[in-house]
Amino acid sequence: MNQLPIGIVDSGLGGYSIYHALQTRFPTSSWLFLADQIHAPYGDKSKEEIIEIMIGNVSWMRQLGIREVLLACNTASSNALDSLRHTFADMTFYGIIDVTVSPLSHQKRVGVLATEATVRSGAYTQSIAKSHPEMDVVEVSAKPLVGLIESLSDVQVIEAYLRSLLSSLNSLDTLILGCTHYPIIKPVIESVFDVKTMDSIDPILHLFSTKTLAEGKSWVVTSKDPTYLKEQIHRLFQVDEMVFSKEEVSPFEISRCQ
């Protein structure tokens, strides 16, 4: 069995929300989260750019010995998952879109709030249509929202932006938060849209509860400024997290902590 961490990758705080939930639920298991903040946000990039960035991220993880990777990012899952599986055929990848929509049932009209690149891919509409072709799906891009969350913007600013989207997302049974950053502001989203929301966290916890997980140390790594990511995590999650730069992490450091 692979005793190295399971890799988790996203452009920033959204992926940390997934990492934090997994590390809390499975505290003795080994995870390595890469916040690729130097390339954030992913959502306004082309498919080709996203694939190139993700190949670079996975190559770095592969050099550490990691062979299982969760794309804790809807944009990466919708644009790069197939390419990664083709490029790294000896690795296992978990996307989150099919996982996220799996609990859906009996809804007539479903909204999806996501990044521009995720909406452009149509991945949620396609995924929902596989099992629920009768559902009406409305996907809406919230292009500035990741930037507002990453920059720790005031709630009033975020709320005002969300209200500008109300006319596009109306009369919904469920609103899917199609970006892992969005659950960080879930109470604000639910107060604005007054609808039940779904996100990726519980389905991902269920997914990994069915797997045998390696035990050992967990890591939070950023491609940018560890001090700033540490501050972001403290302010939003009230956690004093140890954060490393990519340059501080080596295969030796990973392997000796198992």
PDB file of N, CA and C in Angstrom, residues 125-171:
ATOM      1  N   THR A 125     -23.895  20.660 -15.790  1.00  0.00           N
ATOM      2  CA  THR A 125     -25.079  20.291 -16.576  1.00  0.00           C
ATOM      3  C   THR A 125     -24.930  18.885 -17.132  1.00  0.00           C
ATOM      4  N   GLN A 126     -23.757  18.568 -17.662  1.00  0.00           N
ATOM      5  CA  GLN A 126     -23.511  17.238 -18.228  1.00  0.00           C
ATOM      6  C   GLN A 126     -23.557  16.159 -17.163  1.00  0.00           C
ATOM      7  N   SER A 127     -22.968  16.423 -16.013  1.00  0.00           N
ATOM      8  CA  SER A 127     -22.942  15.429 -14.943  1.00  0.00           C
ATOM      9  C   SER A 127     -24.344  15.159 -14.407  1.00  0.00           C
ATOM     10  N   ILE A 128     -25.117  16.216 -14.184  1.00  0.00           N
ATOM     11  CA  ILE A 128     -26.478  16.048 -13.673  1.00  0.00           C
ATOM     12  C   ILE A 128     -27.349  15.325 -14.683  1.00  0.00           C
ATOM     13  N   ALA A 129     -27.157  15.613 -15.976  1.00  0.00           N
ATOM     14  CA  ALA A 129     -27.977  14.991 -17.025  1.00  0.00           C
ATOM     15  C   ALA A 129     -27.786  13.477 -17.099  1.00  0.00           C
ATOM     16  N   LYS A 130     -26.641  12.984 -16.648  1.00  0.00           N
ATOM     17  CA  LYS A 130     -26.393  11.532 -16.694  1.00  0.00           C
ATOM     18  C   LYS A 130     -27.408  10.766 -15.856  1.00  0.00           C
ATOM     19  N   SER A 131     -27.733  11.286 -14.686  1.00  0.00           N
ATOM     20  CA  SER A 131     -28.639  10.572 -13.785  1.00  0.00           C
ATOM     21  C   SER A 131     -29.987  11.247 -13.620  1.00  0.00           C
ATOM     22  N   HIS A 132     -30.073  12.545 -13.969  1.00  0.00           N
ATOM     23  CA  HIS A 132     -31.332  13.285 -13.792  1.00  0.00           C
ATOM     24  C   HIS A 132     -31.608  14.149 -15.023  1.00  0.00           C
ATOM     25  N   PRO A 133     -31.881  13.528 -16.160  1.00  0.00           N
ATOM     26  CA  PRO A 133     -32.079  14.313 -17.387  1.00  0.00           C
ATOM     27  C   PRO A 133     -33.282  15.246 -17.329  1.00  0.00           C
ATOM     28  N   GLU A 134     -34.179  15.006 -16.390  1.00  0.00           N
ATOM     29  CA  GLU A 134     -35.382  15.828 -16.280  1.00  0.00           C
ATOM     30  C   GLU A 134     -35.139  17.144 -15.556  1.00  0.00           C
ATOM     31  N   MET A 135     -34.005  17.294 -14.876  1.00  0.00           N
ATOM     32  CA  MET A 135     -33.758  18.495 -14.081  1.00  0.00           C
ATOM     33  C   MET A 135     -33.387  19.682 -14.961  1.00  0.00           C
ATOM     34  N   ASP A 136     -33.905  20.833 -14.586  1.00  0.00           N
ATOM     35  CA  ASP A 136     -33.536  22.094 -15.218  1.00  0.00           C
ATOM     36  C   ASP A 136     -32.322  22.648 -14.470  1.00  0.00           C
ATOM     37  N   VAL A 137     -31.220  22.838 -15.184  1.00  0.00           N
ATOM     38  CA  VAL A 137     -29.971  23.272 -14.562  1.00  0.00           C
ATOM     39  C   VAL A 137     -29.586  24.649 -15.098  1.00  0.00           C
ATOM     40  N   VAL A 138     -29.320  25.578 -14.195  1.00  0.00           N
ATOM     41  CA  VAL A 138     -28.884  26.925 -14.552  1.00  0.00           C
ATOM     42  C   VAL A 138     -27.499  27.156 -13.965  1.00  0.00           C
ATOM     43  N   GLU A 139     -26.510  27.346 -14.821  1.00  0.00           N
ATOM     44  CA  GLU A 139     -25.146  27.612 -14.354  1.00  0.00           C
ATOM     45  C   GLU A 139     -24.834  29.099 -14.522  1.00  0.00           C
ATOM     46  N   VAL A 140     -24.322  29.709 -13.454  1.00  0.00           N
ATOM     47  CA  VAL A 140     -24.021  31.137 -13.465  1.00  0.00           C
ATOM     48  C   VAL A 140     -22.582  31.357 -12.994  1.00  0.00           C
ATOM     49  N   SER A 141     -21.852  32.144 -13.749  1.00  0.00           N
ATOM     50  CA  SER A 141     -20.471  32.479 -13.392  1.00  0.00           C
ATOM     51  C   SER A 141     -20.442  33.576 -12.336  1.00  0.00           C
ATOM     52  N   ALA A 142     -19.628  33.339 -11.310  1.00  0.00           N
ATOM     53  CA  ALA A 142     -19.388  34.360 -10.277  1.00  0.00           C
ATOM     54  C   ALA A 142     -17.911  34.736 -10.339  1.00  0.00           C
ATOM     55  N   LYS A 143     -17.532  35.348 -11.435  1.00  0.00           N
ATOM     56  CA  LYS A 143     -16.111  35.556 -11.742  1.00  0.00           C
ATOM     57  C   LYS A 143     -15.303  36.221 -10.631  1.00  0.00           C
ATOM     58  N   PRO A 144     -15.782  37.291  -9.994  1.00  0.00           N
ATOM     59  CA  PRO A 144     -14.928  37.969  -8.995  1.00  0.00           C
ATOM     60  C   PRO A 144     -14.890  37.295  -7.626  1.00  0.00           C
ATOM     61  N   LEU A 145     -15.729  36.277  -7.401  1.00  0.00           N
ATOM     62  CA  LEU A 145     -15.966  35.818  -6.036  1.00  0.00           C
ATOM     63  C   LEU A 145     -14.732  35.179  -5.394  1.00  0.00           C
ATOM     64  N   VAL A 146     -13.979  34.380  -6.148  1.00  0.00           N
ATOM     65  CA  VAL A 146     -12.775  33.774  -5.572  1.00  0.00           C
ATOM     66  C   VAL A 146     -11.794  34.855  -5.122  1.00  0.00           C
ATOM     67  N   GLY A 147     -11.619  35.881  -5.950  1.00  0.00           N
ATOM     68  CA  GLY A 147     -10.727  36.976  -5.596  1.00  0.00           C
ATOM     69  C   GLY A 147     -11.184  37.704  -4.350  1.00  0.00           C
ATOM     70  N   LEU A 148     -12.493  37.889  -4.208  1.00  0.00           N
ATOM     71  CA  LEU A 148     -13.017  38.560  -3.015  1.00  0.00           C
ATOM     72  C   LEU A 148     -12.755  37.736  -1.759  1.00  0.00           C
ATOM     73  N   ILE A 149     -12.896  36.419  -1.879  1.00  0.00           N
ATOM     74  CA  ILE A 149     -12.664  35.543  -0.728  1.00  0.00           C
ATOM     75  C   ILE A 149     -11.174  35.496  -0.392  1.00  0.00           C
ATOM     76  N   GLU A 150     -10.327  35.322  -1.413  1.00  0.00           N
ATOM     77  CA  GLU A 150      -8.886  35.226  -1.185  1.00  0.00           C
ATOM     78  C   GLU A 150      -8.319  36.508  -0.577  1.00  0.00           C
ATOM     79  N   SER A 151      -8.903  37.644  -0.951  1.00  0.00           N
ATOM     80  CA  SER A 151      -8.403  38.923  -0.429  1.00  0.00           C
ATOM     81  C   SER A 151      -9.044  39.305   0.899  1.00  0.00           C
ATOM     82  N   LEU A 152      -9.863  38.392   1.457  1.00  0.00           N
ATOM     83  CA  LEU A 152     -10.512  38.613   2.755  1.00  0.00           C
ATOM     84  C   LEU A 152     -11.367  39.878   2.749  1.00  0.00           C
ATOM     85  N   SER A 153     -12.132  40.044   1.682  1.00  0.00           N
ATOM     86  CA  SER A 153     -12.994  41.232   1.543  1.00  0.00           C
ATOM     87  C   SER A 153     -14.088  41.252   2.595  1.00  0.00           C
ATOM     88  N   ASP A 154     -14.594  42.444   2.861  1.00  0.00           N
ATOM     89  CA  ASP A 154     -15.677  42.607   3.824  1.00  0.00           C
ATOM     90  C   ASP A 154     -16.923  41.855   3.365  1.00  0.00           C
ATOM     91  N   VAL A 155     -17.678  41.355   4.340  1.00  0.00           N
ATOM     92  CA  VAL A 155     -18.909  40.618   4.032  1.00  0.00           C
ATOM     93  C   VAL A 155     -19.872  41.475   3.224  1.00  0.00           C
ATOM     94  N   GLN A 156     -19.936  42.768   3.533  1.00  0.00           N
ATOM     95  CA  GLN A 156     -20.870  43.652   2.837  1.00  0.00           C
ATOM     96  C   GLN A 156     -20.548  43.737   1.338  1.00  0.00           C
ATOM     97  N   VAL A 157     -19.271  43.721   1.003  1.00  0.00           N
ATOM     98  CA  VAL A 157     -18.853  43.765  -0.399  1.00  0.00           C
ATOM     99  C   VAL A 157     -19.263  42.477  -1.107  1.00  0.00           C
ATOM    100  N   ILE A 158     -19.040  41.354  -0.468  1.00  0.00           N
ATOM    101  CA  ILE A 158     -19.399  40.057  -1.043  1.00  0.00           C
ATOM    102  C   ILE A 158     -20.912  39.951  -1.201  1.00  0.00           C
ATOM    103  N   GLU A 159     -21.633  40.368  -0.188  1.00  0.00           N
ATOM    104  CA  GLU A 159     -23.094  40.301  -0.231  1.00  0.00           C
ATOM    105  C   GLU A 159     -23.651  41.158  -1.361  1.00  0.00           C
ATOM    106  N   ALA A 160     -23.116  42.342  -1.548  1.00  0.00           N
ATOM    107  CA  ALA A 160     -23.583  43.225  -2.622  1.00  0.00           C
ATOM    108  C   ALA A 160     -23.353  42.585  -3.985  1.00  0.00           C
ATOM    109  N   TYR A 161     -22.213  41.939  -4.154  1.00  0.00           N
ATOM    110  CA  TYR A 161     -21.956  41.269  -5.434  1.00  0.00           C
ATOM    111  C   TYR A 161     -22.933  40.116  -5.649  1.00  0.00           C
ATOM    112  N   LEU A 162     -23.168  39.315  -4.624  1.00  0.00           N
ATOM    113  CA  LEU A 162     -24.083  38.185  -4.772  1.00  0.00           C
ATOM    114  C   LEU A 162     -25.490  38.655  -5.131  1.00  0.00           C
ATOM    115  N   ARG A 163     -25.917  39.782  -4.572  1.00  0.00           N
ATOM    116  CA  ARG A 163     -27.263  40.287  -4.876  1.00  0.00           C
ATOM    117  C   ARG A 163     -27.401  40.668  -6.351  1.00  0.00           C
ATOM    118  N   SER A 164     -26.286  40.993  -6.987  1.00  0.00           N
ATOM    119  CA  SER A 164     -26.336  41.318  -8.417  1.00  0.00           C
ATOM    120  C   SER A 164     -26.652  40.093  -9.270  1.00  0.00           C
ATOM    121  N   LEU A 165     -26.541  38.901  -8.681  1.00  0.00           N
ATOM    122  CA  LEU A 165     -26.794  37.658  -9.412  1.00  0.00           C
ATOM    123  C   LEU A 165     -28.200  37.102  -9.175  1.00  0.00           C
ATOM    124  N   LEU A 166     -28.974  37.766  -8.326  1.00  0.00           N
ATOM    125  CA  LEU A 166     -30.278  37.224  -7.927  1.00  0.00           C
ATOM    126  C   LEU A 166     -31.218  36.973  -9.106  1.00  0.00           C
ATOM    127  N   SER A 167     -31.201  37.853 -10.096  1.00  0.00           N
ATOM    128  CA  SER A 167     -32.135  37.696 -11.211  1.00  0.00           C
ATOM    129  C   SER A 167     -31.825  36.467 -12.056  1.00  0.00           C
ATOM    130  N   SER A 168     -30.567  36.028 -12.042  1.00  0.00           N
ATOM    131  CA  SER A 168     -30.180  34.855 -12.830  1.00  0.00           C
ATOM    132  C   SER A 168     -30.440  33.551 -12.099  1.00  0.00           C
ATOM    133  N   LEU A 169     -30.463  33.601 -10.771  1.00  0.00           N
ATOM    134  CA  LEU A 169     -30.640  32.398  -9.961  1.00  0.00           C
ATOM    135  C   LEU A 169     -31.888  32.561  -9.108  1.00  0.00           C
ATOM    136  N   ASN A 170     -33.035  32.316  -9.725  1.00  0.00           N
ATOM    137  CA  ASN A 170     -34.292  32.477  -9.007  1.00  0.00           C
ATOM    138  C   ASN A 170     -35.136  31.213  -9.120  1.00  0.00           C
ATOM    139  N   SER A 171     -36.066  31.062  -8.198  1.00  0.00           N
ATOM    140  CA  SER A 171     -37.002  29.928  -8.167  1.00  0.00           C
ATOM    141  C   SER A 171     -36.265  28.587  -8.179  1.00  0.00           C
TER     142      SER A 171
END
